[in-house]
Short mmCIF file of C-alpha atoms in Angstrom, two decimals:
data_model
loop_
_atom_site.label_atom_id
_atom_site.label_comp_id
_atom_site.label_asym_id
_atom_site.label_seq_id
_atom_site.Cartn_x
_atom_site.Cartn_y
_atom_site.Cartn_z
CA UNK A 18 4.42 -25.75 -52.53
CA UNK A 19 6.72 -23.94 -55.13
CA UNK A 20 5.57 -26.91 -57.68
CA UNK A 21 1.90 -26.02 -56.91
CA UNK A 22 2.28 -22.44 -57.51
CA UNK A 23 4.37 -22.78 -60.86
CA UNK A 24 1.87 -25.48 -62.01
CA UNK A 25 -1.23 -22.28 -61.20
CA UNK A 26 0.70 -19.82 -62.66
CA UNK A 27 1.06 -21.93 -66.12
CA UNK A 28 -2.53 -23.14 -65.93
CA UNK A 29 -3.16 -18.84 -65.62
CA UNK A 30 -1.01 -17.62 -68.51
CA UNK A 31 -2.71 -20.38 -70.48
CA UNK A 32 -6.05 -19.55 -69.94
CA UNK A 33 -5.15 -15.88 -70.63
CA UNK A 34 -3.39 -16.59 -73.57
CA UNK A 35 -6.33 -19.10 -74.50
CA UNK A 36 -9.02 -16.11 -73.84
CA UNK A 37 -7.04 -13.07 -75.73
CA UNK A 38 -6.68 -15.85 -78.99
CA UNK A 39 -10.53 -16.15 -78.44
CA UNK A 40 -11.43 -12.75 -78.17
CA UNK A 41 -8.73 -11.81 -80.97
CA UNK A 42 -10.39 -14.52 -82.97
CA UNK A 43 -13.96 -13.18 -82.68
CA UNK A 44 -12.77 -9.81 -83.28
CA UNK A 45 -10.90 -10.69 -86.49
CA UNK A 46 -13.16 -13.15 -88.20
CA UNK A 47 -16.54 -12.25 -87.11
CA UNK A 48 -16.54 -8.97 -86.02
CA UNK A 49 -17.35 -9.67 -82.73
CA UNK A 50 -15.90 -6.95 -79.79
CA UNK A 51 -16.36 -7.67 -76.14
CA UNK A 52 -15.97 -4.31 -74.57
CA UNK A 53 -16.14 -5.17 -70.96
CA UNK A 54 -13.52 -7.94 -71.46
CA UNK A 55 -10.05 -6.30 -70.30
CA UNK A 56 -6.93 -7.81 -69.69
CA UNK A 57 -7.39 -7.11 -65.90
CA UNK A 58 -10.19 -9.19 -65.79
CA UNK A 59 -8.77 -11.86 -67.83
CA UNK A 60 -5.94 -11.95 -65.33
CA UNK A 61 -7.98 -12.31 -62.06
CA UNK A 62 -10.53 -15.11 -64.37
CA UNK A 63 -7.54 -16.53 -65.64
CA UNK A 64 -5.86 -17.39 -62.01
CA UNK A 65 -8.93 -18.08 -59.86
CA UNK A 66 -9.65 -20.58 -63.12
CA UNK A 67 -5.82 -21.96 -62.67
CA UNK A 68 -6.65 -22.54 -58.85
CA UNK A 69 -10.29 -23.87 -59.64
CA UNK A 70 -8.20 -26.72 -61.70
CA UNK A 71 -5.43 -27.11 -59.42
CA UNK A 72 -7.41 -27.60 -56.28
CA UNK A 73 -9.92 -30.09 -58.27
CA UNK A 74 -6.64 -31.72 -59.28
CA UNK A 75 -5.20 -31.86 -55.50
CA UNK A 76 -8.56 -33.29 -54.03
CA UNK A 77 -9.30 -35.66 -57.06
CA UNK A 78 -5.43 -37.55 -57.66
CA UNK A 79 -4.93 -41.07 -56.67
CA UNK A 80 -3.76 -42.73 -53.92
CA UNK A 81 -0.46 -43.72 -55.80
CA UNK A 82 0.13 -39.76 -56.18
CA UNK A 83 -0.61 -39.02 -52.55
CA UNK A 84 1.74 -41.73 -51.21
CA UNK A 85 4.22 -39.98 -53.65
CA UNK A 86 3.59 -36.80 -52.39
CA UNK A 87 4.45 -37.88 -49.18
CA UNK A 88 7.36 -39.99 -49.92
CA UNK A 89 8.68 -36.76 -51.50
CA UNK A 90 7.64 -34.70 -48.34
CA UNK A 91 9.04 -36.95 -45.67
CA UNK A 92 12.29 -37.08 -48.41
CA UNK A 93 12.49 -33.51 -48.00
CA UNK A 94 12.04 -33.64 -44.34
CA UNK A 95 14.61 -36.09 -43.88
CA UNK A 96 17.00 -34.12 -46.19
CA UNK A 97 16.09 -30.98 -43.92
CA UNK A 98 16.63 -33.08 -40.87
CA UNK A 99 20.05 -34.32 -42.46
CA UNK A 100 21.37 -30.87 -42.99
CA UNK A 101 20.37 -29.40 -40.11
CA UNK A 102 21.81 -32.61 -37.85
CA UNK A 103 25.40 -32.33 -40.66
CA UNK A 104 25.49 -28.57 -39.47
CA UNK A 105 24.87 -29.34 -35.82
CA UNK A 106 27.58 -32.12 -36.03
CA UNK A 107 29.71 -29.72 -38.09
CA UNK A 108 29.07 -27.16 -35.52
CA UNK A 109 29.96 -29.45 -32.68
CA UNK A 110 33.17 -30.93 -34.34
CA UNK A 111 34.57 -27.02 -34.99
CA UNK A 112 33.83 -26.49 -31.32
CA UNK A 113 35.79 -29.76 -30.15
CA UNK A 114 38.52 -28.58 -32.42
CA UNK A 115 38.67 -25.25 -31.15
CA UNK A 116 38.94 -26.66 -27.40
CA UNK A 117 41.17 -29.51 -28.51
CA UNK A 118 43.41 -26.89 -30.35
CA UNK A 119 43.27 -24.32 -26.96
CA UNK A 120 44.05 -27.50 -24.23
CA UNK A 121 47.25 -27.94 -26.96
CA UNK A 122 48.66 -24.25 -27.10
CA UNK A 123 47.75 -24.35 -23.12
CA UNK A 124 49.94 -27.75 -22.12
CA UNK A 125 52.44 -26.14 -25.18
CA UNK A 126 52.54 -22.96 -22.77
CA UNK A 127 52.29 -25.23 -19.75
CA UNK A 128 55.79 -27.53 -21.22
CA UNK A 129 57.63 -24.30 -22.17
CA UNK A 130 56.83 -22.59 -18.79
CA UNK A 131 58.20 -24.95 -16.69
CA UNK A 132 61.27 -25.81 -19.23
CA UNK A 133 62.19 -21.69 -18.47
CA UNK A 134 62.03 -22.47 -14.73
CA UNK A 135 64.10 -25.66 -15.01
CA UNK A 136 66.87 -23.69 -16.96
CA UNK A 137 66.89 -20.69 -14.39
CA UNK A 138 67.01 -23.13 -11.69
CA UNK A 139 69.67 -25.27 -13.30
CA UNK A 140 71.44 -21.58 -13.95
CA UNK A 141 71.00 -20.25 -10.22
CA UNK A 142 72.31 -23.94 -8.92
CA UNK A 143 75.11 -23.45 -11.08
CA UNK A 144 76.24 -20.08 -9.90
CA UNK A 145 75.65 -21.25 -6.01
CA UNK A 146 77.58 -24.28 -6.89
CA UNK A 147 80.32 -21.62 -8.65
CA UNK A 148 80.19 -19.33 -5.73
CA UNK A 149 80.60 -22.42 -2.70
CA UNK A 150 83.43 -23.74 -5.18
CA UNK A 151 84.77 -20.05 -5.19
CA UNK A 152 84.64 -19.41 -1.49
CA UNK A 153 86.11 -23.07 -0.61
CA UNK A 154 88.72 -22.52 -2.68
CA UNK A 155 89.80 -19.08 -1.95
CA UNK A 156 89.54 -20.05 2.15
CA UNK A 157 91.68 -23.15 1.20
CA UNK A 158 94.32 -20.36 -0.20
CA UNK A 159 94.43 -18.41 2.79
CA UNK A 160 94.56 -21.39 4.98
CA UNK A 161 97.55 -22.69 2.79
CA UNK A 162 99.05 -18.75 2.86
CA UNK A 163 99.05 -18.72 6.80
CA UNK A 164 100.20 -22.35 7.47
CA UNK A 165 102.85 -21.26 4.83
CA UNK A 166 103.25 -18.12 6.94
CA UNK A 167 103.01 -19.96 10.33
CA UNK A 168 106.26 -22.08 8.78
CA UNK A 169 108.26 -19.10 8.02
CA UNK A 170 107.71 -16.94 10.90
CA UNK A 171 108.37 -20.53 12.88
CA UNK A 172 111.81 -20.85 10.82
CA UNK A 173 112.74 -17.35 11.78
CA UNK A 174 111.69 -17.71 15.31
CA UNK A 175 114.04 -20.79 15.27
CA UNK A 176 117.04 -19.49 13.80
CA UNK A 177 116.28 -16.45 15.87
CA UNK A 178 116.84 -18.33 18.68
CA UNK A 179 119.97 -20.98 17.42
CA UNK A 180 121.71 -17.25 16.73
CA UNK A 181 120.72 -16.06 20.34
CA UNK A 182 121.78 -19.41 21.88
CA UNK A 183 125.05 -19.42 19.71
CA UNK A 184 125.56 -15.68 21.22
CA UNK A 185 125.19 -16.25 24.60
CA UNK A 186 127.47 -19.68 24.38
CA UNK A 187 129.70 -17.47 22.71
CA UNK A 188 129.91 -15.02 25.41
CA UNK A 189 130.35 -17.70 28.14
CA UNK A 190 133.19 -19.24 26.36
CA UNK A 191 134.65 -15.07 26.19
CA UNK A 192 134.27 -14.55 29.60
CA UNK A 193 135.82 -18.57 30.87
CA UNK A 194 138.92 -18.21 28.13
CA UNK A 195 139.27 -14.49 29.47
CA UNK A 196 138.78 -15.82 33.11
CA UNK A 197 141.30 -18.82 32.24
CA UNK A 198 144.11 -16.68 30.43
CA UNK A 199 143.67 -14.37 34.17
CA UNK A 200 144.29 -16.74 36.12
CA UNK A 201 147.14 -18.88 34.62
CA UNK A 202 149.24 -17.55 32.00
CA UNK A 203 150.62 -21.36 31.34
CA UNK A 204 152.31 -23.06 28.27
CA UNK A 205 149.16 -25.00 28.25
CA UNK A 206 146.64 -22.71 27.58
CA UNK A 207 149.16 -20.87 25.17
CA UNK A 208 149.46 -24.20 23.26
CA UNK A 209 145.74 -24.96 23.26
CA UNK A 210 144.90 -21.38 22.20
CA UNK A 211 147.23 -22.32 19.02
CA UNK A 212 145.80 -24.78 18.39
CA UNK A 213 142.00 -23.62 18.87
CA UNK A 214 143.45 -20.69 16.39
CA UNK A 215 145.06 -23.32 13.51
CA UNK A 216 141.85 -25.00 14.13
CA UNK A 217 139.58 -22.10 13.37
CA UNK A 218 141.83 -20.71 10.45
CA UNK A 219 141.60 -24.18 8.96
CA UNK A 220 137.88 -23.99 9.13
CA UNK A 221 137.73 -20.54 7.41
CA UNK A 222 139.98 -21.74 4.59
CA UNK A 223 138.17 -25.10 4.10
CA UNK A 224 134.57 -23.14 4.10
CA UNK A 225 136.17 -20.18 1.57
CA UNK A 226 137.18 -23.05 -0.35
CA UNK A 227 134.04 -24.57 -0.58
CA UNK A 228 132.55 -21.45 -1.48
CA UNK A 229 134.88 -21.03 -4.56
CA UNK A 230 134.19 -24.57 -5.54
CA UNK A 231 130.43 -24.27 -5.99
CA UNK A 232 130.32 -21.02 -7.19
CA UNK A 233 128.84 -21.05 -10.71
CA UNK A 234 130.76 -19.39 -13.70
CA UNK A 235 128.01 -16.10 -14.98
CA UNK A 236 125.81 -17.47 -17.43
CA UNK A 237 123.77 -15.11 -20.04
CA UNK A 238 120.04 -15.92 -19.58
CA UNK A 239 117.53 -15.27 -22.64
CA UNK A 240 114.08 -14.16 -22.21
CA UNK A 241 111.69 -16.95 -22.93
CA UNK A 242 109.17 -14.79 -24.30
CA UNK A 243 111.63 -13.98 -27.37
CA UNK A 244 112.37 -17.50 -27.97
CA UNK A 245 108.98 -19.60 -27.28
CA UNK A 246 105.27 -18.22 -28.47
CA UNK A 247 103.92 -18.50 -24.79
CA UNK A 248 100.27 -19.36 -26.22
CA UNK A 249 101.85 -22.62 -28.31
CA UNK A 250 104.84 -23.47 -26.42
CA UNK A 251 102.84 -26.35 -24.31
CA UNK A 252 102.02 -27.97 -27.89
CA UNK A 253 105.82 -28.37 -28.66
CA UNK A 254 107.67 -31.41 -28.02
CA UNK A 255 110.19 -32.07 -25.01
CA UNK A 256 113.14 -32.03 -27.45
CA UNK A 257 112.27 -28.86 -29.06
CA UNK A 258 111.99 -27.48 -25.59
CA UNK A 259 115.28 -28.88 -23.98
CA UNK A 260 116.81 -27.77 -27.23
CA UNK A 261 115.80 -24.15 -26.81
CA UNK A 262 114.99 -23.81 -23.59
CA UNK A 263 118.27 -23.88 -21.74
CA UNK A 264 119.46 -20.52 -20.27
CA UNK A 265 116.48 -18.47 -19.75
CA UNK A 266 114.78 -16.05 -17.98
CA UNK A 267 110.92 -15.97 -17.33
CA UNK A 268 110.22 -12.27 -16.13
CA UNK A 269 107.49 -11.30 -14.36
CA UNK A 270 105.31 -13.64 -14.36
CA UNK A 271 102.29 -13.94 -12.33
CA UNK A 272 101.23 -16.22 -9.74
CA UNK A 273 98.21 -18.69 -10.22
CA UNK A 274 98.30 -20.83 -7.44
CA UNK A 275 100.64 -22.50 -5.02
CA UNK A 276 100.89 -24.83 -1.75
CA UNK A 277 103.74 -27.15 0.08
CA UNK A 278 104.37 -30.26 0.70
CA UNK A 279 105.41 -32.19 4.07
CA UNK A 280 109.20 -31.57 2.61
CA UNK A 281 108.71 -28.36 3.01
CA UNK A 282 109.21 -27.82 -0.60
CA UNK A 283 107.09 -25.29 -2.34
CA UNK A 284 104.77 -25.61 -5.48
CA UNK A 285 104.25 -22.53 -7.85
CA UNK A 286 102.13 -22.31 -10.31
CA UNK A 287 102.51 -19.15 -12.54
CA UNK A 288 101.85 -17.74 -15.98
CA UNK A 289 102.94 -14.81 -18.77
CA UNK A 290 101.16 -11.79 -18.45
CA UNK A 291 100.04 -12.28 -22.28
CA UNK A 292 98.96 -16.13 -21.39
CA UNK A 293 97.79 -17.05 -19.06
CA UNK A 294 96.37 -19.87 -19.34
CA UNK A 295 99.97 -21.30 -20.50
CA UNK A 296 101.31 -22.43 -17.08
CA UNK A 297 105.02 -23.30 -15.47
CA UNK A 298 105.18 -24.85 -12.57
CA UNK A 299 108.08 -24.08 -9.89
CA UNK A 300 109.06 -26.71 -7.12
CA UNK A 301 111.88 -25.36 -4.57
CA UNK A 302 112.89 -25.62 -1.00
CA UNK A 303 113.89 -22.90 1.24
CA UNK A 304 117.48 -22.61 -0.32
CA UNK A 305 116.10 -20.93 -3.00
CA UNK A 306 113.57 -18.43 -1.42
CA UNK A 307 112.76 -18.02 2.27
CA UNK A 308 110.54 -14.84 1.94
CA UNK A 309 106.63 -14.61 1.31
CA UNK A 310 104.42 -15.64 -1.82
CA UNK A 311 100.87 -14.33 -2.03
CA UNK A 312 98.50 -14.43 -5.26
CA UNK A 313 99.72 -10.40 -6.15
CA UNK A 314 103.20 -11.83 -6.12
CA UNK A 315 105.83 -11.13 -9.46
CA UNK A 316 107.77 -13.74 -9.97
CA UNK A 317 111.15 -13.88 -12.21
CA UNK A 318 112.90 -17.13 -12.17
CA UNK A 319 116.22 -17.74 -13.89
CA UNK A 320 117.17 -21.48 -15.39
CA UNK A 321 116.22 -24.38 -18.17
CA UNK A 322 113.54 -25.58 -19.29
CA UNK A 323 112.87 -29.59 -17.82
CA UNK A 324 110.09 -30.70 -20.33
CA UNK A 325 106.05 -30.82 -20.05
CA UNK A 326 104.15 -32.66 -17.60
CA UNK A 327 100.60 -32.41 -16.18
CA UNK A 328 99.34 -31.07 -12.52
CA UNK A 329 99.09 -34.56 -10.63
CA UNK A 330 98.04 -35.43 -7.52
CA UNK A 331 101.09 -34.42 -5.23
CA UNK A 332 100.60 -30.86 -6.26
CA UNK A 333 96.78 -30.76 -5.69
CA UNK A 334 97.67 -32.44 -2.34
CA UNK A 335 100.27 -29.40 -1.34
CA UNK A 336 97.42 -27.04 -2.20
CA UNK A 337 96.92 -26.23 -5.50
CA UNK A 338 93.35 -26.22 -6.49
CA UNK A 339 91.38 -28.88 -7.88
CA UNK A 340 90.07 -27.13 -10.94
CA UNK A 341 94.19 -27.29 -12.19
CA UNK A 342 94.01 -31.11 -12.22
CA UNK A 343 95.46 -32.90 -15.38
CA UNK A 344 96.66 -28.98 -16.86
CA UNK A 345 99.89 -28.92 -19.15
CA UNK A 346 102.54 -27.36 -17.43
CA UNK A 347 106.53 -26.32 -18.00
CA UNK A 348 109.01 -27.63 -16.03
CA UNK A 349 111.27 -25.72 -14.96
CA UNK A 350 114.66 -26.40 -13.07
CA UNK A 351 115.78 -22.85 -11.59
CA UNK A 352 119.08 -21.62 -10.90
CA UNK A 353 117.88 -18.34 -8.95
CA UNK A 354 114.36 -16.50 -8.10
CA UNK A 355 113.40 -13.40 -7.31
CA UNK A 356 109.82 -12.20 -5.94
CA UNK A 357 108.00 -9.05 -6.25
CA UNK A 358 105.07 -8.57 -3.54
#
């Protein structure tokens, strides 16, 4: 269509220019004027002749032309057809993207949902499993604290009653010698009460003896905590700590944990105020201390230093707490104690 109408409109402006060189041409050489002739008209006769051709043209071409025509036509119908299916396609393909890219960003959303509500779930497990750990362990301290108080106050009911007993035999054995010496003033009881008396005096003098003999000549005791750093002394090697650690004093220091064993021998595990996760670990009978040890005890223990070791299984089996298994620990061998409650 737009080669039809540029092929009139130069067929037009070549008739007009054709007609003005005509008329100019008259005009010029042989003095010819057409009034009525204006450009106007010239125009209008100048395209209706430019259609006139182009129609006679159109009607009259060959067949070759026509089958050209048409080859060109259904050309630019298939082109049109092309495009229109490419933008279609195109269209399509952005819209598959789109819902490809939103299913993506959804599962993405989906994944990092449920990867949050693992993690809080793994956290709140965690904290139960704290918490159980927490309570078990703190009822497994207060069931160690009143067997350990069951033992004591079963000691002192014990010797309560061996002093009662030995009171009451002693009163007997009053009342027959005073019933005795009554009754018969006789050589023999005089010679026997000698003898009892020699026999009692000897006893005094061998136990006031015995008492001299294992008393311990004073010793000066030196505060650890001026002699050891308490957050590096488990890193030092057992000579440097047999070498230095003989003689001291560990003051106040606070209880961790603790338990006995079937030998009714205690296990203490305490710490420096400033450390404390640098522990010592006390093991003593009832020689030592007979009185009470809870977890607000103070504990100051006088003696040497034995060496490092690790909490084994004998003192998580007297009742120190699981979570202390394998530790570093002090040794310590202790000449006296004292506890603060």
């Amino acid at each position: 269509m737009i080669y039809d109408i540029s092929v009139i409109t130069m067929l037009a402006l070549f008739l007009f220019s054709f007609v003005v060189l005509i008329r100019w041409i008259l005009k010029k050489f042989f003095k010819i004027n057409i009034p009525n002739l204006s450009r106007i008209r010239i125009v209008v006769v100048s395209l209706l002749s430019g259609l006139l051709i182009v129609g006679l043209g159109y009607q009259f071409r060959t067949s070759a032309q026509k089958r050209m025509d048409e080859q060109s036509e259904s050309k630019a119908a298939i082109e049109s057809s092309k495009k229109a299916r490419a933008k279609s396609e195109s269209k399509a393909a952005i819209e598959s993207s789109k819902k490809a890219r939103a299913k993506s960003e959804s599962k993405a959303a989906i994944e990092s949902s449920k990867k949050a509500r693992a993690k809080s779930e793994s956290k709140a497990a965690i904290e139960s499993s704290k918490k159980a750990r927490a309570k078990s362990e703190s009822k497994a301290a207060i069931e160690s604290s009143k067997k350990a108080r069951a033992k004591s106050e079963s000691k002192a009911a014990i010797e309560s009653s061996k002093k009662a007993r030995a009171k009451s035999e002693s009163k007997a054995a009053i009342e027959s010698s005073k019933k005795a010496r009554a009754k018969s003033e006789s050589k023999a009881a005089i010679e026997s009460s000698k003898k009892a008396r020699a026999k009692s005096e000897s006893k005094v003098a061998i136990e006031s003896s015995k008492k001299a003999r294992t008393k311990k000549p004073k010793q000066q005791y030196k505060n650890i905590e001026t002699i050891f750093n308490m957050h590096s002394i488990k890193y030092l090697s057992n000579r440097r700590i047999f070498a230095k650690g003989a003689g001291v004093v560990l003051r106040n220091f606070k209880v961790i944990d603790f338990g006995a064993d079937k030998m009714k021998q205690y296990h203490v595990l305490i710490a420096p105020k400033n450390a404390s996760h640098t522990y010592f670990l006390l093991v003593f009978g009832d020689d030592l201390y007979k009185g009470r040890i809870t977890y607000d005890s103070r504990i100051t223990v006088f003696g040497s230093l034995n060496g490092k070791s690790r909490i084994n299984d004998s003192q998580i089996n007297s009742g120190i707490a699981q979570r202390y298994a394998g530790k570093r620990v002090i040794l310590v061998l202790i000449d006296k104690i004292q506890v603060k409650n």
